[in-house]
Structure formats: structure tokens, C-alpha cells
Amino acid sequence: MEKRIAECINILGRFCGKRDVENLLVSELKNKYQLEQADVMVLFGGSIMCGGDVLATAMKNNVAKKYVIVGGAGHTTEALRIKVHEKFPDIITDGLTEAEIFESYIQYRYRLHADLLECNSTNCGNNITYLLDLLRKNNIAFHSIILAQDATMQHRMEAGMRKYVTDARIINFATYQANVVANNGQLYYENDILGMWDMERYVSLLMGEIPRLSDDADGYGPNGKNYIAHVEIPLEVKMAFAELKATYGNMVREANPLYA
């Protein structure tokens, strides 16, 4: 039973946590997209702490011309504040937005700075619209953009971008890849991931994504709330979600109007 639950969680995790390249390296961008660099890379502040390491590594690898961190205060912000400060007490996170936290993080650990911060958005929808406004205000045009978000929300972030941008290459790179395994009746992460959600929260976030990604009356697609472009959800994902809902029915994260 637990092995099947772990398998279902991983099916949702792979679907939600898209990565279009294995690593953020210039060589991989060249091989797959014939790009020397992406025009822009964006880290979204809904990510867990390891997103800062992903951004710093990308900056060191020179994969983009401009680097942006996006995120005001939303449903994941307080958890990020607590975890970053607990791990790195010299980083004072109280009252900071997600973008400011990650900027402090990469400055503290890597002596790096993003080119731009967007500190007012509160959800995946205005993460995108405020980002696009910021790029326009700073006269940054782009034909290619790397999106790095928490693995639970990566697919929705891409769908949000596709709603507004149809003439640019969107490259997904979820900030982590978690593999859940079952052992002695318990669920565990196979690999250590800095700042990772506890299992219950991870499952809740993943399960909350499937109704949001759905293109029906209750979903976020064009036939619903029209927050995102159409997403095709494979049957395997729908079946895994249904099985998890039978086990964790009360754990589907409900939308908060402020931080949907």
C-alpha cells in the first residue's frame, strides 16, 4: 500500500516539477536549444531554500544574461523565513519578502546579487504579470527565459507564462527533484534536499496543483478561472491524484483568495 502511495506521489511530483534540461549548463542550452545564453532567468520565491543554490549555480555557469528573483509574501513565505533563519542565523528574514530573502541568501552564501527583484506579487498569477511589468519597465526584451520555481508549482508557473507570452522559448527548471520511497510502512525522501517540505506539506501542495491545472469549470485553465494556458493532464496523473485523494482527501490545499 505505502509503495503505491509513494509511486503516486512521485507521478504527481514529476508532472508538476518539470525540468526541460538535466542541468543548467551552457552546453545543455546549446545542445537542446542552440542558445549561448538564455536572455533571462527567474527564480520564484515560492521555492524552498535550495532554490537559492540553483540560482547561484546558474549564475556561476553564466546561463543567462539577466537574473531576476520574484516574490512578495504568499502562502509559503513564513515557512521560508523560518527555515532560512534557522539554518543561517546571520540572515535576518523577519519581515522580508521572498525575493529579498533569496537575495540575502545568495549574497550571504555566494557573494552574488540578482539584477532585479520583484517584491510585490503574492501568487503564481501575479508572479508572472508583475515579472513581465518589471522587465518592460527595465527595457529587458527576451526571446528565451528560464523559469525556476518550487517543484510543486513549476508546471503551473510555466502555464501562467504561456498565457501571456507566446513568442519566447520557456525553459523549465524546477528547483529540486524529490523521490519518495516507502520503508517499514513510512514514507521518506530518498535524497536530502535543503529546506524540503515535510512529507504532509509536500503531498498537500502536489495534490492542490491538479485541480488548479485542470481546464474545467473549477480549474485555472481557459475554461475555468482563466489564470493559465491550457494544460493537458495525462491519465496516469489523474489516476494517481484520485488514489491519493482517496487516502489523503482532506489534504488538498484549498485556494486562499490572497495567495491562490
PDB file of C-alpha atoms in Angstrom:
ATOM      1  CA  MET A   1       0.000   0.000   0.000  1.00  0.00           C
ATOM      2  CA  GLU A   2       2.689   2.505   1.023  1.00  0.00           C
ATOM      3  CA  LYS A   3       4.759   1.665  -2.063  1.00  0.00           C
ATOM      4  CA  ARG A   4       1.819   2.519  -4.308  1.00  0.00           C
ATOM      5  CA  ILE A   5       1.230   5.755  -2.390  1.00  0.00           C
ATOM      6  CA  ALA A   6       4.898   6.672  -2.877  1.00  0.00           C
ATOM      7  CA  GLU A   7       4.586   5.873  -6.580  1.00  0.00           C
ATOM      8  CA  CYS A   8       1.509   8.100  -6.892  1.00  0.00           C
ATOM      9  CA  ILE A   9       3.272  10.966  -5.105  1.00  0.00           C
ATOM     10  CA  ASN A  10       6.222  10.624  -7.484  1.00  0.00           C
ATOM     11  CA  ILE A  11       3.934  10.620 -10.533  1.00  0.00           C
ATOM     12  CA  LEU A  12       2.483  13.954  -9.397  1.00  0.00           C
ATOM     13  CA  GLY A  13       5.945  15.218  -8.479  1.00  0.00           C
ATOM     14  CA  ARG A  14       7.359  14.503 -11.929  1.00  0.00           C
ATOM     15  CA  PHE A  15       4.364  16.071 -13.647  1.00  0.00           C
ATOM     16  CA  CYS A  16       4.349  19.230 -11.542  1.00  0.00           C
ATOM     17  CA  GLY A  17       8.127  19.593 -11.262  1.00  0.00           C
ATOM     18  CA  LYS A  18       9.120  19.995 -14.899  1.00  0.00           C
ATOM     19  CA  ARG A  19      12.753  20.190 -15.943  1.00  0.00           C
ATOM     20  CA  ASP A  20      13.497  20.676 -19.628  1.00  0.00           C
ATOM     21  CA  VAL A  21      17.248  20.185 -19.191  1.00  0.00           C
ATOM     22  CA  GLU A  22      19.102  17.951 -16.767  1.00  0.00           C
ATOM     23  CA  ASN A  23      21.422  20.715 -15.571  1.00  0.00           C
ATOM     24  CA  LEU A  24      21.629  24.467 -16.015  1.00  0.00           C
ATOM     25  CA  LEU A  25      24.741  24.495 -18.165  1.00  0.00           C
ATOM     26  CA  VAL A  26      25.596  26.471 -21.280  1.00  0.00           C
ATOM     27  CA  SER A  27      26.459  23.195 -23.016  1.00  0.00           C
ATOM     28  CA  GLU A  28      22.953  21.847 -22.403  1.00  0.00           C
ATOM     29  CA  LEU A  29      21.322  25.049 -23.651  1.00  0.00           C
ATOM     30  CA  LYS A  30      23.464  24.822 -26.786  1.00  0.00           C
ATOM     31  CA  ASN A  31      22.708  21.160 -27.390  1.00  0.00           C
ATOM     32  CA  LYS A  32      18.958  21.410 -26.912  1.00  0.00           C
ATOM     33  CA  TYR A  33      18.086  24.968 -27.942  1.00  0.00           C
ATOM     34  CA  GLN A  34      21.130  26.282 -29.827  1.00  0.00           C
ATOM     35  CA  LEU A  35      21.395  29.050 -27.229  1.00  0.00           C
ATOM     36  CA  GLU A  36      24.622  30.554 -25.940  1.00  0.00           C
ATOM     37  CA  GLN A  37      22.653  32.025 -23.033  1.00  0.00           C
ATOM     38  CA  ALA A  38      19.035  32.476 -22.087  1.00  0.00           C
ATOM     39  CA  ASP A  39      18.001  36.114 -22.128  1.00  0.00           C
ATOM     40  CA  VAL A  40      16.550  35.940 -18.604  1.00  0.00           C
ATOM     41  CA  MET A  41      16.492  33.511 -15.695  1.00  0.00           C
ATOM     42  CA  VAL A  42      13.885  33.870 -12.969  1.00  0.00           C
ATOM     43  CA  LEU A  43      13.807  32.303  -9.520  1.00  0.00           C
ATOM     44  CA  PHE A  44      10.342  32.403  -7.977  1.00  0.00           C
ATOM     45  CA  GLY A  45      10.204  32.810  -4.231  1.00  0.00           C
ATOM     46  CA  GLY A  46       7.653  30.063  -3.681  1.00  0.00           C
ATOM     47  CA  SER A  47      10.597  27.687  -3.816  1.00  0.00           C
ATOM     48  CA  ILE A  48      12.169  26.025  -0.824  1.00  0.00           C
ATOM     49  CA  MET A  49      15.639  27.156   0.247  1.00  0.00           C
ATOM     50  CA  CYS A  50      17.591  25.119  -2.293  1.00  0.00           C
ATOM     51  CA  GLY A  51      16.214  27.418  -4.993  1.00  0.00           C
ATOM     52  CA  GLY A  52      18.888  29.890  -3.940  1.00  0.00           C
ATOM     53  CA  ASP A  53      21.572  27.314  -4.686  1.00  0.00           C
ATOM     54  CA  VAL A  54      20.016  26.595  -8.081  1.00  0.00           C
ATOM     55  CA  LEU A  55      20.107  30.294  -8.938  1.00  0.00           C
ATOM     56  CA  ALA A  56      23.666  30.750  -7.672  1.00  0.00           C
ATOM     57  CA  THR A  57      24.893  27.747  -9.658  1.00  0.00           C
ATOM     58  CA  ALA A  58      23.188  29.063 -12.787  1.00  0.00           C
ATOM     59  CA  MET A  59      24.789  32.472 -12.285  1.00  0.00           C
ATOM     60  CA  LYS A  60      28.223  30.906 -11.864  1.00  0.00           C
ATOM     61  CA  ASN A  61      27.601  28.870 -15.016  1.00  0.00           C
ATOM     62  CA  ASN A  62      26.639  32.062 -16.876  1.00  0.00           C
ATOM     63  CA  VAL A  63      23.487  30.551 -18.358  1.00  0.00           C
ATOM     64  CA  ALA A  64      21.548  33.827 -18.658  1.00  0.00           C
ATOM     65  CA  LYS A  65      22.107  37.485 -19.444  1.00  0.00           C
ATOM     66  CA  LYS A  66      19.863  38.757 -16.649  1.00  0.00           C
ATOM     67  CA  TYR A  67      18.790  37.218 -13.335  1.00  0.00           C
ATOM     68  CA  VAL A  68      15.569  38.108 -11.541  1.00  0.00           C
ATOM     69  CA  ILE A  69      14.081  36.971  -8.232  1.00  0.00           C
ATOM     70  CA  VAL A  70      10.303  37.246  -7.938  1.00  0.00           C
ATOM     71  CA  GLY A  71       8.151  37.044  -4.828  1.00  0.00           C
ATOM     72  CA  GLY A  72       6.380  39.186  -2.283  1.00  0.00           C
ATOM     73  CA  ALA A  73       4.564  37.480   0.587  1.00  0.00           C
ATOM     74  CA  GLY A  74       2.342  34.471  -0.069  1.00  0.00           C
ATOM     75  CA  HIS A  75       1.306  31.151   1.416  1.00  0.00           C
ATOM     76  CA  THR A  76       4.874  29.765   1.533  1.00  0.00           C
ATOM     77  CA  THR A  77       6.671  32.904   2.767  1.00  0.00           C
ATOM     78  CA  GLU A  78       6.644  32.384   6.519  1.00  0.00           C
ATOM     79  CA  ALA A  79       7.980  28.844   6.174  1.00  0.00           C
ATOM     80  CA  LEU A  80      10.842  30.197   4.045  1.00  0.00           C
ATOM     81  CA  ARG A  81      11.622  32.941   6.573  1.00  0.00           C
ATOM     82  CA  ILE A  82      11.787  30.433   9.411  1.00  0.00           C
ATOM     83  CA  LYS A  83      13.846  27.800   7.610  1.00  0.00           C
ATOM     84  CA  VAL A  84      16.427  30.205   6.192  1.00  0.00           C
ATOM     85  CA  HIS A  85      16.958  31.935   9.540  1.00  0.00           C
ATOM     86  CA  GLU A  86      17.171  28.631  11.414  1.00  0.00           C
ATOM     87  CA  LYS A  87      19.793  27.313   9.006  1.00  0.00           C
ATOM     88  CA  PHE A  88      21.679  30.614   8.673  1.00  0.00           C
ATOM     89  CA  PRO A  89      21.080  32.735  11.805  1.00  0.00           C
ATOM     90  CA  ASP A  90      23.086  35.639  10.359  1.00  0.00           C
ATOM     91  CA  ILE A  91      20.398  36.091   7.691  1.00  0.00           C
ATOM     92  CA  ILE A  92      17.643  38.136   9.322  1.00  0.00           C
ATOM     93  CA  THR A  93      14.465  37.235   7.466  1.00  0.00           C
ATOM     94  CA  ASP A  94      11.770  38.774   9.658  1.00  0.00           C
ATOM     95  CA  GLY A  95       9.510  40.941   7.519  1.00  0.00           C
ATOM     96  CA  LEU A  96      11.373  40.240   4.275  1.00  0.00           C
ATOM     97  CA  THR A  97       9.646  39.312   1.051  1.00  0.00           C
ATOM     98  CA  GLU A  98      10.571  36.081  -0.701  1.00  0.00           C
ATOM     99  CA  ALA A  99      12.685  37.932  -3.254  1.00  0.00           C
ATOM    100  CA  GLU A 100      14.569  39.750  -0.500  1.00  0.00           C
ATOM    101  CA  ILE A 101      15.151  36.503   1.401  1.00  0.00           C
ATOM    102  CA  PHE A 102      16.677  34.783  -1.617  1.00  0.00           C
ATOM    103  CA  GLU A 103      18.727  37.868  -2.476  1.00  0.00           C
ATOM    104  CA  SER A 104      20.089  37.850   1.086  1.00  0.00           C
ATOM    105  CA  TYR A 105      20.731  34.123   0.796  1.00  0.00           C
ATOM    106  CA  ILE A 106      22.786  34.246  -2.404  1.00  0.00           C
ATOM    107  CA  GLN A 107      24.667  37.298  -1.144  1.00  0.00           C
ATOM    108  CA  TYR A 108      25.489  35.597   2.176  1.00  0.00           C
ATOM    109  CA  ARG A 109      26.468  32.212   0.767  1.00  0.00           C
ATOM    110  CA  TYR A 110      27.865  33.119  -2.649  1.00  0.00           C
ATOM    111  CA  ARG A 111      28.515  36.887  -2.725  1.00  0.00           C
ATOM    112  CA  LEU A 112      26.149  37.150  -5.673  1.00  0.00           C
ATOM    113  CA  HIS A 113      23.332  39.566  -6.490  1.00  0.00           C
ATOM    114  CA  ALA A 114      20.357  39.317  -8.812  1.00  0.00           C
ATOM    115  CA  ASP A 115      19.898  42.049 -11.399  1.00  0.00           C
ATOM    116  CA  LEU A 116      16.290  42.732 -10.402  1.00  0.00           C
ATOM    117  CA  LEU A 117      13.921  41.935  -7.536  1.00  0.00           C
ATOM    118  CA  GLU A 118      10.128  41.875  -7.752  1.00  0.00           C
ATOM    119  CA  CYS A 119       8.755  42.131  -4.217  1.00  0.00           C
ATOM    120  CA  ASN A 120       5.004  42.706  -4.541  1.00  0.00           C
ATOM    121  CA  SER A 121       3.485  39.574  -6.075  1.00  0.00           C
ATOM    122  CA  THR A 122       1.573  37.144  -3.866  1.00  0.00           C
ATOM    123  CA  ASN A 123       0.674  34.161  -6.074  1.00  0.00           C
ATOM    124  CA  CYS A 124       1.654  32.308  -9.245  1.00  0.00           C
ATOM    125  CA  GLY A 125      -0.602  34.530 -11.359  1.00  0.00           C
ATOM    126  CA  ASN A 126       0.773  37.909 -10.426  1.00  0.00           C
ATOM    127  CA  ASN A 127       4.263  36.433 -10.076  1.00  0.00           C
ATOM    128  CA  ILE A 128       4.108  36.322 -13.877  1.00  0.00           C
ATOM    129  CA  THR A 129       2.304  39.583 -14.612  1.00  0.00           C
ATOM    130  CA  TYR A 130       4.434  41.611 -12.188  1.00  0.00           C
ATOM    131  CA  LEU A 131       7.580  39.986 -13.589  1.00  0.00           C
ATOM    132  CA  LEU A 132       6.608  40.954 -17.128  1.00  0.00           C
ATOM    133  CA  ASP A 133       5.836  44.505 -15.983  1.00  0.00           C
ATOM    134  CA  LEU A 134       9.241  44.721 -14.292  1.00  0.00           C
ATOM    135  CA  LEU A 135      11.059  43.510 -17.396  1.00  0.00           C
ATOM    136  CA  ARG A 136       9.196  46.015 -19.578  1.00  0.00           C
ATOM    137  CA  LYS A 137       9.952  48.886 -17.196  1.00  0.00           C
ATOM    138  CA  ASN A 138      13.638  47.999 -17.362  1.00  0.00           C
ATOM    139  CA  ASN A 139      13.612  47.600 -21.154  1.00  0.00           C
ATOM    140  CA  ILE A 140      14.560  43.937 -20.975  1.00  0.00           C
ATOM    141  CA  ALA A 141      13.229  42.130 -24.018  1.00  0.00           C
ATOM    142  CA  PHE A 142      13.548  38.360 -24.135  1.00  0.00           C
ATOM    143  CA  HIS A 143      13.230  35.516 -26.587  1.00  0.00           C
ATOM    144  CA  SER A 144      14.234  32.846 -24.078  1.00  0.00           C
ATOM    145  CA  ILE A 145      13.555  32.606 -20.362  1.00  0.00           C
ATOM    146  CA  ILE A 146      14.424  30.039 -17.696  1.00  0.00           C
ATOM    147  CA  LEU A 147      11.777  29.609 -15.003  1.00  0.00           C
ATOM    148  CA  ALA A 148      12.835  28.081 -11.678  1.00  0.00           C
ATOM    149  CA  GLN A 149      10.083  27.506  -9.135  1.00  0.00           C
ATOM    150  CA  ASP A 150       9.314  25.030  -6.388  1.00  0.00           C
ATOM    151  CA  ALA A 151       8.773  21.625  -7.970  1.00  0.00           C
ATOM    152  CA  THR A 152       5.168  21.527  -6.773  1.00  0.00           C
ATOM    153  CA  MET A 153       4.325  24.734  -8.676  1.00  0.00           C
ATOM    154  CA  GLN A 154       6.671  24.629 -11.685  1.00  0.00           C
ATOM    155  CA  HIS A 155       4.146  23.348 -14.234  1.00  0.00           C
ATOM    156  CA  ARG A 156       1.600  25.982 -13.225  1.00  0.00           C
ATOM    157  CA  MET A 157       4.221  28.715 -13.435  1.00  0.00           C
ATOM    158  CA  GLU A 158       5.021  27.698 -16.999  1.00  0.00           C
ATOM    159  CA  ALA A 159       1.304  27.607 -17.872  1.00  0.00           C
ATOM    160  CA  GLY A 160       0.930  31.087 -16.412  1.00  0.00           C
ATOM    161  CA  MET A 161       3.786  32.350 -18.554  1.00  0.00           C
ATOM    162  CA  ARG A 162       2.327  30.703 -21.674  1.00  0.00           C
ATOM    163  CA  LYS A 163      -0.913  32.625 -21.140  1.00  0.00           C
ATOM    164  CA  TYR A 164       0.911  35.932 -21.627  1.00  0.00           C
ATOM    165  CA  VAL A 165       3.987  35.044 -23.688  1.00  0.00           C
ATOM    166  CA  THR A 166       3.706  33.163 -26.965  1.00  0.00           C
ATOM    167  CA  ASP A 167       6.843  34.300 -28.784  1.00  0.00           C
ATOM    168  CA  ALA A 168       9.614  33.202 -26.416  1.00  0.00           C
ATOM    169  CA  ARG A 169      11.287  29.926 -25.527  1.00  0.00           C
ATOM    170  CA  ILE A 170      10.272  28.922 -21.993  1.00  0.00           C
ATOM    171  CA  ILE A 171      12.758  26.608 -20.280  1.00  0.00           C
ATOM    172  CA  ASN A 172      11.575  24.852 -17.132  1.00  0.00           C
ATOM    173  CA  PHE A 173      13.922  24.009 -14.297  1.00  0.00           C
ATOM    174  CA  ALA A 174      12.139  23.023 -11.092  1.00  0.00           C
ATOM    175  CA  THR A 175      14.386  23.812  -8.144  1.00  0.00           C
ATOM    176  CA  TYR A 176      14.519  20.211  -6.920  1.00  0.00           C
ATOM    177  CA  GLN A 177      13.529  16.661  -7.809  1.00  0.00           C
ATOM    178  CA  ALA A 178      12.230  14.644  -4.879  1.00  0.00           C
ATOM    179  CA  ASN A 179      11.817  10.891  -4.958  1.00  0.00           C
ATOM    180  CA  VAL A 180       9.577   9.431  -2.264  1.00  0.00           C
ATOM    181  CA  VAL A 181      10.148   5.862  -1.102  1.00  0.00           C
ATOM    182  CA  ALA A 182       8.307   3.596   1.327  1.00  0.00           C
ATOM    183  CA  ASN A 183      10.058   1.668   4.073  1.00  0.00           C
ATOM    184  CA  ASN A 184       8.576  -0.112   7.092  1.00  0.00           C
ATOM    185  CA  GLY A 185       5.212   1.485   6.492  1.00  0.00           C
ATOM    186  CA  GLN A 186       6.632   5.030   6.376  1.00  0.00           C
ATOM    187  CA  LEU A 187       7.255   7.471   3.534  1.00  0.00           C
ATOM    188  CA  TYR A 188      10.694   9.037   3.166  1.00  0.00           C
ATOM    189  CA  TYR A 189      12.620  11.228   0.753  1.00  0.00           C
ATOM    190  CA  GLU A 190      15.307   9.210  -0.983  1.00  0.00           C
ATOM    191  CA  ASN A 191      17.607  12.228  -1.251  1.00  0.00           C
ATOM    192  CA  ASP A 192      18.387  15.108   1.106  1.00  0.00           C
ATOM    193  CA  ILE A 193      17.054  18.434  -0.203  1.00  0.00           C
ATOM    194  CA  LEU A 194      17.881  21.684   1.586  1.00  0.00           C
ATOM    195  CA  GLY A 195      14.762  23.214   3.125  1.00  0.00           C
ATOM    196  CA  MET A 196      12.478  20.432   1.908  1.00  0.00           C
ATOM    197  CA  TRP A 197       8.828  20.414   2.932  1.00  0.00           C
ATOM    198  CA  ASP A 198       7.744  17.863   5.477  1.00  0.00           C
ATOM    199  CA  MET A 199       6.012  14.968   3.732  1.00  0.00           C
ATOM    200  CA  GLU A 200       2.476  16.017   4.612  1.00  0.00           C
ATOM    201  CA  ARG A 201       3.007  19.540   3.289  1.00  0.00           C
ATOM    202  CA  TYR A 202       4.642  18.247   0.098  1.00  0.00           C
ATOM    203  CA  VAL A 203       1.731  15.909  -0.608  1.00  0.00           C
ATOM    204  CA  SER A 204      -0.758  18.686   0.149  1.00  0.00           C
ATOM    205  CA  LEU A 205       0.958  21.086  -2.255  1.00  0.00           C
ATOM    206  CA  LEU A 206       1.134  18.494  -5.032  1.00  0.00           C
ATOM    207  CA  MET A 207      -2.488  17.488  -4.627  1.00  0.00           C
ATOM    208  CA  GLY A 208      -3.552  21.116  -4.668  1.00  0.00           C
ATOM    209  CA  GLU A 209      -1.973  21.578  -8.082  1.00  0.00           C
ATOM    210  CA  ILE A 210      -4.031  19.063 -10.047  1.00  0.00           C
ATOM    211  CA  PRO A 211      -7.402  20.834  -9.598  1.00  0.00           C
ATOM    212  CA  ARG A 212      -5.685  24.157 -10.350  1.00  0.00           C
ATOM    213  CA  LEU A 213      -4.036  22.862 -13.529  1.00  0.00           C
ATOM    214  CA  SER A 214      -7.317  21.383 -14.760  1.00  0.00           C
ATOM    215  CA  ASP A 215      -9.019  23.124 -17.658  1.00  0.00           C
ATOM    216  CA  ASP A 216     -12.579  22.799 -16.405  1.00  0.00           C
ATOM    217  CA  ALA A 217     -15.106  24.992 -14.633  1.00  0.00           C
ATOM    218  CA  ASP A 218     -13.278  24.704 -11.307  1.00  0.00           C
ATOM    219  CA  GLY A 219      -9.715  24.870 -12.619  1.00  0.00           C
ATOM    220  CA  TYR A 220      -7.395  27.714 -13.535  1.00  0.00           C
ATOM    221  CA  GLY A 221      -7.366  26.992 -17.285  1.00  0.00           C
ATOM    222  CA  PRO A 222      -9.204  28.902 -20.057  1.00  0.00           C
ATOM    223  CA  ASN A 223     -12.454  27.010 -19.381  1.00  0.00           C
ATOM    224  CA  GLY A 224     -12.331  27.917 -15.691  1.00  0.00           C
ATOM    225  CA  LYS A 225     -10.816  30.937 -13.972  1.00  0.00           C
ATOM    226  CA  ASN A 226      -8.580  31.624 -16.993  1.00  0.00           C
ATOM    227  CA  TYR A 227      -5.452  32.277 -14.939  1.00  0.00           C
ATOM    228  CA  ILE A 228      -3.244  29.963 -17.023  1.00  0.00           C
ATOM    229  CA  ALA A 229      -2.945  28.499 -20.506  1.00  0.00           C
ATOM    230  CA  HIS A 230      -4.396  25.057 -21.191  1.00  0.00           C
ATOM    231  CA  VAL A 231      -2.562  22.144 -19.570  1.00  0.00           C
ATOM    232  CA  GLU A 232      -3.074  18.574 -20.738  1.00  0.00           C
ATOM    233  CA  ILE A 233      -3.143  16.298 -17.704  1.00  0.00           C
ATOM    234  CA  PRO A 234      -2.215  12.688 -18.590  1.00  0.00           C
ATOM    235  CA  LEU A 235      -4.472   9.856 -17.475  1.00  0.00           C
ATOM    236  CA  GLU A 236      -1.666   8.435 -15.308  1.00  0.00           C
ATOM    237  CA  VAL A 237      -1.563  11.698 -13.347  1.00  0.00           C
ATOM    238  CA  LYS A 238      -5.339  11.833 -12.963  1.00  0.00           C
ATOM    239  CA  MET A 239      -5.395   8.266 -11.677  1.00  0.00           C
ATOM    240  CA  ALA A 240      -2.549   8.900  -9.228  1.00  0.00           C
ATOM    241  CA  PHE A 241      -4.335  12.003  -7.949  1.00  0.00           C
ATOM    242  CA  ALA A 242      -7.567  10.038  -7.472  1.00  0.00           C
ATOM    243  CA  GLU A 243      -5.734   7.361  -5.489  1.00  0.00           C
ATOM    244  CA  LEU A 244      -4.038   9.926  -3.282  1.00  0.00           C
ATOM    245  CA  LYS A 245      -7.306  11.753  -2.747  1.00  0.00           C
ATOM    246  CA  ALA A 246      -8.856   8.512  -1.510  1.00  0.00           C
ATOM    247  CA  THR A 247      -6.061   8.307   1.070  1.00  0.00           C
ATOM    248  CA  TYR A 248      -5.458  11.998   1.826  1.00  0.00           C
ATOM    249  CA  GLY A 249      -8.805  13.509   0.902  1.00  0.00           C
ATOM    250  CA  ASN A 250      -8.604  16.361   3.388  1.00  0.00           C
ATOM    251  CA  MET A 251      -5.087  17.386   2.335  1.00  0.00           C
ATOM    252  CA  VAL A 252      -5.875  19.103  -0.965  1.00  0.00           C
ATOM    253  CA  ARG A 253      -4.679  22.684  -0.441  1.00  0.00           C
ATOM    254  CA  GLU A 254      -7.636  24.997  -0.833  1.00  0.00           C
ATOM    255  CA  ALA A 255      -7.101  28.259  -2.667  1.00  0.00           C
ATOM    256  CA  ASN A 256      -6.707  31.327  -0.485  1.00  0.00           C
ATOM    257  CA  PRO A 257      -8.064  34.307  -2.471  1.00  0.00           C
ATOM    258  CA  LEU A 258      -4.986  36.303  -1.433  1.00  0.00           C
ATOM    259  CA  TYR A 259      -2.423  33.668  -2.355  1.00  0.00           C
ATOM    260  CA  ALA A 260      -4.217  31.340  -4.810  1.00  0.00           C
TER     261      ALA A 260
END
